[in-house]
Coordinates of C-alpha atoms in Angstrom, one line a residue:
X1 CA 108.5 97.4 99.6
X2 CA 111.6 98.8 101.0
X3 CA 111.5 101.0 104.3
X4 CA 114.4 103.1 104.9
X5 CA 115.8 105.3 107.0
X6 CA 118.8 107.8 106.8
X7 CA 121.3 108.0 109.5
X8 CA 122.7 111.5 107.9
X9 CA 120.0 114.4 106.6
X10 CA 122.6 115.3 103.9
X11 CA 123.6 112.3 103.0
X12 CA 120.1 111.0 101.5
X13 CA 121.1 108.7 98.5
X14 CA 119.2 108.7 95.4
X15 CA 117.5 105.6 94.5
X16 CA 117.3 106.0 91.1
X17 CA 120.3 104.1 89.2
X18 CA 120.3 105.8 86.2
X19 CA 120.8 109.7 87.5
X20 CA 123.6 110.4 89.2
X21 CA 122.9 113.9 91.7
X22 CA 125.8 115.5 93.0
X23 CA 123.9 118.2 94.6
X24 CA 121.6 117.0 97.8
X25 CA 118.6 118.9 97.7
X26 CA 117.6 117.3 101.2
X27 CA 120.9 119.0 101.7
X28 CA 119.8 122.1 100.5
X29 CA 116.7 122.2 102.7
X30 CA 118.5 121.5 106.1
X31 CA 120.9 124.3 105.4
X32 CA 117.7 126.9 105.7
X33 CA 116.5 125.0 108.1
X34 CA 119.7 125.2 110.2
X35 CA 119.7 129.0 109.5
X36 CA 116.3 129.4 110.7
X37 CA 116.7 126.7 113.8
X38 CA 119.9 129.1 115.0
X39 CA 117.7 132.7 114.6
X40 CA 114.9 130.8 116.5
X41 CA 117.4 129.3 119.4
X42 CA 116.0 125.9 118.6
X43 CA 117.0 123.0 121.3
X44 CA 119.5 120.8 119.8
X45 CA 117.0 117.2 120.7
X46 CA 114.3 118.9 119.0
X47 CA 116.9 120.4 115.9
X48 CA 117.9 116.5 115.6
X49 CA 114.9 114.7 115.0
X50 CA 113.5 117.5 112.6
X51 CA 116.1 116.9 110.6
X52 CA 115.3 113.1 110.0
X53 CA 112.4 112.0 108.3
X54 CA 110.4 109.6 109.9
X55 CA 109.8 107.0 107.1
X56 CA 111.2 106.6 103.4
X57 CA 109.3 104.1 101.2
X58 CA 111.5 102.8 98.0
X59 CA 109.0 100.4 95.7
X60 CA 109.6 98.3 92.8
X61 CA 106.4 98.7 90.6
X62 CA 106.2 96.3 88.0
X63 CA 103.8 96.8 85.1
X64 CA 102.2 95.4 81.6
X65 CA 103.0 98.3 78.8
X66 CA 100.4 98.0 76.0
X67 CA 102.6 96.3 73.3
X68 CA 102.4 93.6 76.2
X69 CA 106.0 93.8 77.7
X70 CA 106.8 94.1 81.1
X71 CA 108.4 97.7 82.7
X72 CA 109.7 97.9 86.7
X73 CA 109.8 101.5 87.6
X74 CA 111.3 103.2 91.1
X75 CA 108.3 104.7 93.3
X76 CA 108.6 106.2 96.8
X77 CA 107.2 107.6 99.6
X78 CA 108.3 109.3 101.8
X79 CA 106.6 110.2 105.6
X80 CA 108.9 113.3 107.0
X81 CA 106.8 113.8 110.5
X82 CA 103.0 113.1 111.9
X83 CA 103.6 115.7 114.5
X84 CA 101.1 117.9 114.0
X85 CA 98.9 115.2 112.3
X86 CA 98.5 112.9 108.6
X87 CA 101.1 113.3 106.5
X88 CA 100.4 115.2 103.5
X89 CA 102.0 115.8 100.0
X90 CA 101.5 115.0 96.3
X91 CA 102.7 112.5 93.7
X92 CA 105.0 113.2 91.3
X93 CA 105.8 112.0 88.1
X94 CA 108.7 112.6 86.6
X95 CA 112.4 111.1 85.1
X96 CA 114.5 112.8 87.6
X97 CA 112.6 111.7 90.4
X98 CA 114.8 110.1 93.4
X99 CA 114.9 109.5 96.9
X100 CA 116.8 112.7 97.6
X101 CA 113.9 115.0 95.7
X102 CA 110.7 113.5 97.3
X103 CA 112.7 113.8 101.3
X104 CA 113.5 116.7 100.5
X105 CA 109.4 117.6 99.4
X106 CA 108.4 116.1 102.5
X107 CA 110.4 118.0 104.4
X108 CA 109.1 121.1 103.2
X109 CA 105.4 119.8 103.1
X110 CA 105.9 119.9 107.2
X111 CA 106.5 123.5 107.5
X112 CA 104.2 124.8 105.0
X113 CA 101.4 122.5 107.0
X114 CA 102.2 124.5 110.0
X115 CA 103.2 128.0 108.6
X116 CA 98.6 127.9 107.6
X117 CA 98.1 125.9 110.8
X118 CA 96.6 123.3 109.0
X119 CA 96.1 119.3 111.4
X120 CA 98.8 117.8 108.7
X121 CA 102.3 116.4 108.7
X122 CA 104.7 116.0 105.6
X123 CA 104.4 113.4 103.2
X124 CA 105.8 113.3 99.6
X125 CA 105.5 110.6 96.8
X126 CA 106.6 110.1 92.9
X127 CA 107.8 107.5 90.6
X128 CA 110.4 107.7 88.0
X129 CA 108.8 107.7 84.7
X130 CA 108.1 109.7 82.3
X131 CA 104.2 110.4 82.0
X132 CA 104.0 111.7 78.5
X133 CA 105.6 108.5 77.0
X134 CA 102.8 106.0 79.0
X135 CA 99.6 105.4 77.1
X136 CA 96.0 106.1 79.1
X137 CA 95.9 102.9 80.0
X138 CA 99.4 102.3 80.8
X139 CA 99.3 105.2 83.9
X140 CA 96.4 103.6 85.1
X141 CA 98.0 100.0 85.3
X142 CA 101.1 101.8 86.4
X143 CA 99.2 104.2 89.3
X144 CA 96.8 101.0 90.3
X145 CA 100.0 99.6 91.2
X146 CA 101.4 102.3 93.1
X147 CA 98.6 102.8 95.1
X148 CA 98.7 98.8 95.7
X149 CA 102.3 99.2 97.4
X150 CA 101.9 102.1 99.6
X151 CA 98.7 101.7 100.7
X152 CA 99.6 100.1 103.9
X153 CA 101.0 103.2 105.0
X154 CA 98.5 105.8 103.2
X155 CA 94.7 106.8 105.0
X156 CA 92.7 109.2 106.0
X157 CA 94.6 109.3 108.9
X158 CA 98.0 108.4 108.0
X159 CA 98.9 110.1 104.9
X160 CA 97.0 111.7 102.4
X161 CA 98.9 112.1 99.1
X162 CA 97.4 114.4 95.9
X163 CA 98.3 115.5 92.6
X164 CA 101.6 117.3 91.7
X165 CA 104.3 117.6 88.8
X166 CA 103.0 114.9 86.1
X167 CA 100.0 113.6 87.9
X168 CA 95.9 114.4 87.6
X169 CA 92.7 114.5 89.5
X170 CA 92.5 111.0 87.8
X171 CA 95.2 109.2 89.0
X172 CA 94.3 110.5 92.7
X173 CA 90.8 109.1 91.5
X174 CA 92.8 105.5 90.4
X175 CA 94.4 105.9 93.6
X176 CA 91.5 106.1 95.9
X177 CA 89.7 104.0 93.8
X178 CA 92.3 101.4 94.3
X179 CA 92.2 101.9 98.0
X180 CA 88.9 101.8 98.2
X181 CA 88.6 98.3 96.1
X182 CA 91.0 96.9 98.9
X183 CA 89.8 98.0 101.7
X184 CA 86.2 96.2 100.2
X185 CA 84.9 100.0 101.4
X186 CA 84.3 103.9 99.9
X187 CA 87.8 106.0 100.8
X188 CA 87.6 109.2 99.5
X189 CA 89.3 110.4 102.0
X190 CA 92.3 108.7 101.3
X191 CA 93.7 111.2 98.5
X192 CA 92.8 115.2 97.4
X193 CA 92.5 116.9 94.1
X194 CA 90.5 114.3 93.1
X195 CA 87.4 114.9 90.6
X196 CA 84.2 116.2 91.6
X197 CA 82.1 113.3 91.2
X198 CA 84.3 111.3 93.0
X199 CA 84.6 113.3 96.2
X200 CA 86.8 116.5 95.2
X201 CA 86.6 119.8 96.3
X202 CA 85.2 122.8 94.7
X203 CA 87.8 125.7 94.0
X204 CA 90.7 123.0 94.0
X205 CA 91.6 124.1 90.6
X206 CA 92.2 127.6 90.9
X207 CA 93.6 127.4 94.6
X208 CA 97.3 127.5 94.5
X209 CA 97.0 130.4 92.0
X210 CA 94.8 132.2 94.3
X211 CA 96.5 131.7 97.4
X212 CA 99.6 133.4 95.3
X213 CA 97.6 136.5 94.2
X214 CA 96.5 136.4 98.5
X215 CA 99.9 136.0 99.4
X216 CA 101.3 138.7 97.3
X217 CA 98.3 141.1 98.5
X218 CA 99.6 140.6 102.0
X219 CA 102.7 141.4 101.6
X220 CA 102.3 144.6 99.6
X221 CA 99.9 145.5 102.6
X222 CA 102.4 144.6 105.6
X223 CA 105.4 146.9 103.3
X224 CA 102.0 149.8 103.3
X225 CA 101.7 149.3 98.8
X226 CA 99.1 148.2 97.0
X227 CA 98.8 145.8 94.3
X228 CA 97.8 148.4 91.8
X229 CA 99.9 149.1 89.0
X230 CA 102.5 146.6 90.7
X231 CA 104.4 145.3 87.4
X232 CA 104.7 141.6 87.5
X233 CA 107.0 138.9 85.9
X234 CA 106.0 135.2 86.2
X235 CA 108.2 131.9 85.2
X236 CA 105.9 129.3 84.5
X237 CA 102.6 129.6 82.6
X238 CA 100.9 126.0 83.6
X239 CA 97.9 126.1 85.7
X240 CA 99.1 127.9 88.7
X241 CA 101.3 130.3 86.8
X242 CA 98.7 131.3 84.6
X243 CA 95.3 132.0 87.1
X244 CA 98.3 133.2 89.2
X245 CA 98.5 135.9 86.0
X246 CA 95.1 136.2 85.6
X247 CA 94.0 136.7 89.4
X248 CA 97.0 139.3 89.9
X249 CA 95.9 141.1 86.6
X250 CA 92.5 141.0 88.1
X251 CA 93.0 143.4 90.6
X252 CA 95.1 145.6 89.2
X253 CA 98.7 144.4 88.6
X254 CA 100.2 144.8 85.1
X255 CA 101.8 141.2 83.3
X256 CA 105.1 142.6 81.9
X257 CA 106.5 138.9 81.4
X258 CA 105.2 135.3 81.5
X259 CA 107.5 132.3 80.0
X260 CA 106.8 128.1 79.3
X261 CA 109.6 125.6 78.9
X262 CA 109.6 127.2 75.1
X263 CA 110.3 130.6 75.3
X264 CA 110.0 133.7 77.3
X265 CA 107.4 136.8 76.5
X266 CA 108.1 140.5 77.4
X267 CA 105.5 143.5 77.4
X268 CA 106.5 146.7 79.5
X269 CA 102.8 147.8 78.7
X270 CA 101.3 144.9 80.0
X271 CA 100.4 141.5 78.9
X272 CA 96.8 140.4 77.7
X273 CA 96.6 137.4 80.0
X274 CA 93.1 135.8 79.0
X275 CA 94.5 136.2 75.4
X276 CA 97.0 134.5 76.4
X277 CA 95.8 131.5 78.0
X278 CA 93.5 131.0 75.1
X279 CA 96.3 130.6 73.0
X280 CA 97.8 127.9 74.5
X281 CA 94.3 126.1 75.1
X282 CA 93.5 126.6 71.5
X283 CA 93.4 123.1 69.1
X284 CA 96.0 124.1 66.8
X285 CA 98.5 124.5 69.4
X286 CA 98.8 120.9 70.7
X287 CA 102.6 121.7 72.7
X288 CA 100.3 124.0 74.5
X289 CA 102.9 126.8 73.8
X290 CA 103.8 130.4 74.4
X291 CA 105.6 130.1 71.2
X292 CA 104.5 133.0 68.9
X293 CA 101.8 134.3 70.8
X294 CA 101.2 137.6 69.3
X295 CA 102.2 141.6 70.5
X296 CA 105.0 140.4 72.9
X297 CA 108.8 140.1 72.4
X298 CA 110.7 137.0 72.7
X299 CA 113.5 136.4 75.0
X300 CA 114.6 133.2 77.2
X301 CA 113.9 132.3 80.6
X302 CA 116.9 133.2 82.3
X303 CA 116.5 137.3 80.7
X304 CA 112.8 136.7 81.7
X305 CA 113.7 136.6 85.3
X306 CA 116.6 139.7 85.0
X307 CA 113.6 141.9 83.5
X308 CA 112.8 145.3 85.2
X309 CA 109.9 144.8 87.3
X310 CA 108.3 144.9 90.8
X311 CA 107.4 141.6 92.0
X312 CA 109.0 138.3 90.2
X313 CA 107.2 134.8 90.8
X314 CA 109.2 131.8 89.7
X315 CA 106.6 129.9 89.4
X316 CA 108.3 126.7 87.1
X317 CA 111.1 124.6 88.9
X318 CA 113.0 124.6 92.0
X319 CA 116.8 126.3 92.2
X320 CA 115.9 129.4 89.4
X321 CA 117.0 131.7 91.1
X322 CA 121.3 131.1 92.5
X323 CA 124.3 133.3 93.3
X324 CA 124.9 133.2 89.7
X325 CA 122.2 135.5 88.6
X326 CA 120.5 136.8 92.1
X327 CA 122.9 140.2 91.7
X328 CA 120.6 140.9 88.8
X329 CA 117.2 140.3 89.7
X330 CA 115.8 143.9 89.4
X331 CA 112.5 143.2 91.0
X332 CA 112.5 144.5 94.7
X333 CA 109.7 141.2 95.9
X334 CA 110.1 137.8 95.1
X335 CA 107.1 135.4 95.3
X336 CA 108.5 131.6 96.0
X337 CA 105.8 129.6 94.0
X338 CA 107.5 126.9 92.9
X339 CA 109.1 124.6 95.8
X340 CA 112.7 126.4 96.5
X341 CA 112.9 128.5 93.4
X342 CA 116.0 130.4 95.3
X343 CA 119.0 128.3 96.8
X344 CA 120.6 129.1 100.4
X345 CA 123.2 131.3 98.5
X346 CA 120.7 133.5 96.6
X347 CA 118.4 133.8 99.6
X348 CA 121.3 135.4 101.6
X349 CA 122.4 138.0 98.9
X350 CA 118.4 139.0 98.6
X351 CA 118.2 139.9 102.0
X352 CA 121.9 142.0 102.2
X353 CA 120.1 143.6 99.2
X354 CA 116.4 144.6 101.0
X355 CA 114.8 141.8 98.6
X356 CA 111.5 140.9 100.3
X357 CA 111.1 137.2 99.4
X358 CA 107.6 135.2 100.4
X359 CA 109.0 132.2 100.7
X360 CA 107.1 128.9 98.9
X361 CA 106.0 127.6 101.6
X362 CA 103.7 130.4 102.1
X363 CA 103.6 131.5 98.6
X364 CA 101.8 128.5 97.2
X365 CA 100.3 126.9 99.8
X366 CA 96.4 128.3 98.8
X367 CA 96.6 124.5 97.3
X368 CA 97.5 122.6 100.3
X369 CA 94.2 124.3 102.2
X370 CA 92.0 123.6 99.4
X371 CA 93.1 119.7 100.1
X372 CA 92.5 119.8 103.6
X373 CA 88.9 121.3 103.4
X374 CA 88.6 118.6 100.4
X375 CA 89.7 116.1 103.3
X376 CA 87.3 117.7 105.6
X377 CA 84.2 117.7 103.4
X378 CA 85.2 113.8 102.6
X379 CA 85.4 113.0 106.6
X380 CA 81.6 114.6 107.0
X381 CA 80.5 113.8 103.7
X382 CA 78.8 117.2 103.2
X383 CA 80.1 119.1 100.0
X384 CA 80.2 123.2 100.3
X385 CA 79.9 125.3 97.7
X386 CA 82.5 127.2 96.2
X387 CA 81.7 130.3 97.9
X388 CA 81.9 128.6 101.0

C-alpha cells in the first residue's frame, strides 16, 4: 500500500498507466472552489489546506481469475478531510478510474457532507477494472482483496465507504464482511448501502432519486412555481434517473425526455415512466435498454439535453454539459445529479444567462443521508422503519 500525497491540487497524477488524462478533474473542482472561496472572502491558511487532501491511498490488488490466472489491478482511496468527522464516499468500479477522478470525488464528498450538515468528511474509493467482464466469483475475490488493503485506514469512525458507479449492496456486504472476519468481530458499521439482512437501511434504494424530486421541489418553491406541469428532461435512466422520473412524474411533472447509454427518447406529451421502467426490467431485454421502447421518438444524447423544456437533470456522467453546447440548453433550471455534470465554463455562461443550477452536491445528496442514518441505525443497532 502506497500513501501519497500531492504537493500541487492541479497537478494530481493519474495512477493508472494505461490512460493518459490531459484534463485534471481535481483541477476542475478547485477552479469552483477558488470561485466560491473569493465570493466567500475565505482566509488564504484555510483556502490552502482545503485544497489538499489529507491522504491518497494507491493499491496493488492482486487476484486469481477463474480460468486460474493471476490479474493485478490499480485500487485507491482517497481521504480528502476528517474535519467535520469520518470520511465518507463510495467505491467505484470502472476502466477509467485514476488517481485524479477518485481526489477529485473526495473532494466533492466534503462539501456535499456539510452543505446537509451531516457528522462526515470526504472519502472516495475505486479500482480500475471493468466489472462486467469479472465473473461472480471473480468480484468477490477481487473486492475481498480490496477491502483487505484499505482496511487499516477504513471504520466506523475513520471512513466509511458505499456503493457507487459499478459496485452493489453486495460488495459493500463482501467488504464489511471482510472487515469484520479481520477484525475477529461484527462491523456493520464499517460500509453503507449494504443489504438488509446484513445491516442496511430501509429506503436506501430509492434515496438519491428522492432527494432529487426534494431538491427540485425546493427550488421551484424558493423561485414561488410549483412542480405541476413542470416539463422535465432526464440523462440517465439507471436507478436514480429513473425513480428520479417516476417520483417527479408523481407529483405532477410531465417526462418529455429520458435517455441510456443507447439512445435518447422524446415525448412533448409526456412520457409513461412506469412503462418505461418495465421495459428495461423485462427478460427479453437483457442490455436493459431504452432501445425501441414504444410511442417515443429517437434522438441522441447530446439533442436530448438541447430539447425544449423546463427543468433538465443530467443525471449520467460528469462534464455533459460545456461551453460547447451550454448556449443551447433551453431549459431555464438545471438539476446537477450526476457529480459535475457542468464544467467551470458552462457554469459561468448559465448564470450570465438567469440559468438556476442546483448544484450536485445538493441535488443528489438524498443518498449520502440515507447512508448516514444506515450508519446510525448500525452504531445503535436498532433498525427504523421506512417511514421513520
Amino acid at each position: 500500500m502506497t500513501t501519497a500525497a500531492s504537493n500541487h491540487p492541479t497537478g494530481t497524477a493519474s495512477a493508472n498507466p494505461h490512460k493518459v488524462s490531459h484534463i485534471s478533474v481535481f483541477g476542475e473542482a478547485i477552479e469552483f472552489f477558488d470561485e466560491a472561496a473569493s465570493n466567500l472572502e475565505l482566509d488564504p491558511n484555510i483556502k490552502r489546506i482545503l485544497t489538499h487532501p489529507s491522504r491518497q491511498v494507491i493499491i496493488s490488488i492482486p487476484f486469481q481469475r477463474d480460468n486460474g490466472n493471476l490479474d493485478v489491478y490499480t485500487g485507491y482511496r482517497v481521504q480528502y478531510s476528517f474535519a467535520r468527522g469520518p470520511a465518507k464516499g463510495g467505491v467505484r468500479y470502472h476502466p477509467d478510474v485514476t488517481l485524479d477522478e477518485v481526489t477529485a470525488l473526495a473532494f466533492w464528498m466534503t462539501w456535499k457532507c456539510a452543505v446537509v450538515d451531516l457528522p462526515f468528511g470526504g472519502g472516495k474509493g475505486g479500482v480500475t477494472c471493468d466489472p462486467r467482464v469479472l465473473s461472480k466469483n471473480e468480484l468477490e475475490r477481487l473486492t475481498r482483496r480490496y477491502a483487505a488493503e484499505i482496511m487499516e485506514v477504513i471504520g466506523p469512525d475513520k471512513d466509511v465507504p458505499a456503493p457507487d458507479v459499478g459496485t452493489t449492496p453486495q460488495i459493500m456486504a463482501w467488504i464489511m464482511d471482510t472487515v469484520s472476519m479481520h477484525n475477529r468481530g461484527y462491523t456493520p458499521g464499517v460500509v453503507t448501502g449494504k443489504p438488509l439482512n446484513v445491516g442496511g437501511s430501509r429506503g436506501r434504494v430509492e434515496a438519491t432519486g428522492r432527494g432529487v424530486m426534494i431538491a427540485i421541489q425546493s427550488a421551484l418553491e424558493k423561485m414561488g412555481k410549483k412542480l405541476q406541469g413542470q416539463r422535465v428532461v432526464i440523462q440517465g435512466f439507471g436507478n436514480v434517473g429513473s425513480i428520479s422520473a417516476l417520483l417527479l412524474r408523481e407529483h405532477g411533472a410531465k417526462i418529455v425526455g429520458i435517455s441510456d447509454q443507447y439512445v435518447g427518447l422524446q415525448n412533448p406529451a409526456g412520457i409513461d415512466v412506469e412503462s418505461a421502467i418495465a421495459y428495461i426490467n423485462a427478460p427479453e431485454n437483457p442490455r436493459r435498454s431504452l432501445e425501441g421502447f414504444p410511442g417515443c421518438d429517437a434522438l441522441s444524447n447530446q439533442q436530448l439535453l438541447e430539447l425544449p423544456c423546463d427543468i433538465l437533470v443530467p443525471a449520467a456522467i460528469e462534464n455533459q454539459l460545456t461551453a460547447d453546447n451550454a448556449r443551447k440548453i433551453k431549459a431555464r433550471s438545471i438539476a446537477e445529479v450526476a457529480n459535475v455534470s457542468t464544467t467551470p465554463a458552462a457554469d459561468g455562461l448559465f448564470s450570465q444567462a438567469g440559468v438556476t443550477v442546483i448544484p450536485h452536491i445538493l441535488a443528489n445528496a438524498g443518498g449520502v443521508t440515507v447512508s448516514y442514518f444506515e450508519w446510525v441505525q448500525d452504531r445503535m443497532g436498532y433498525y427504523w422503519r421506512e417511514r421513520e
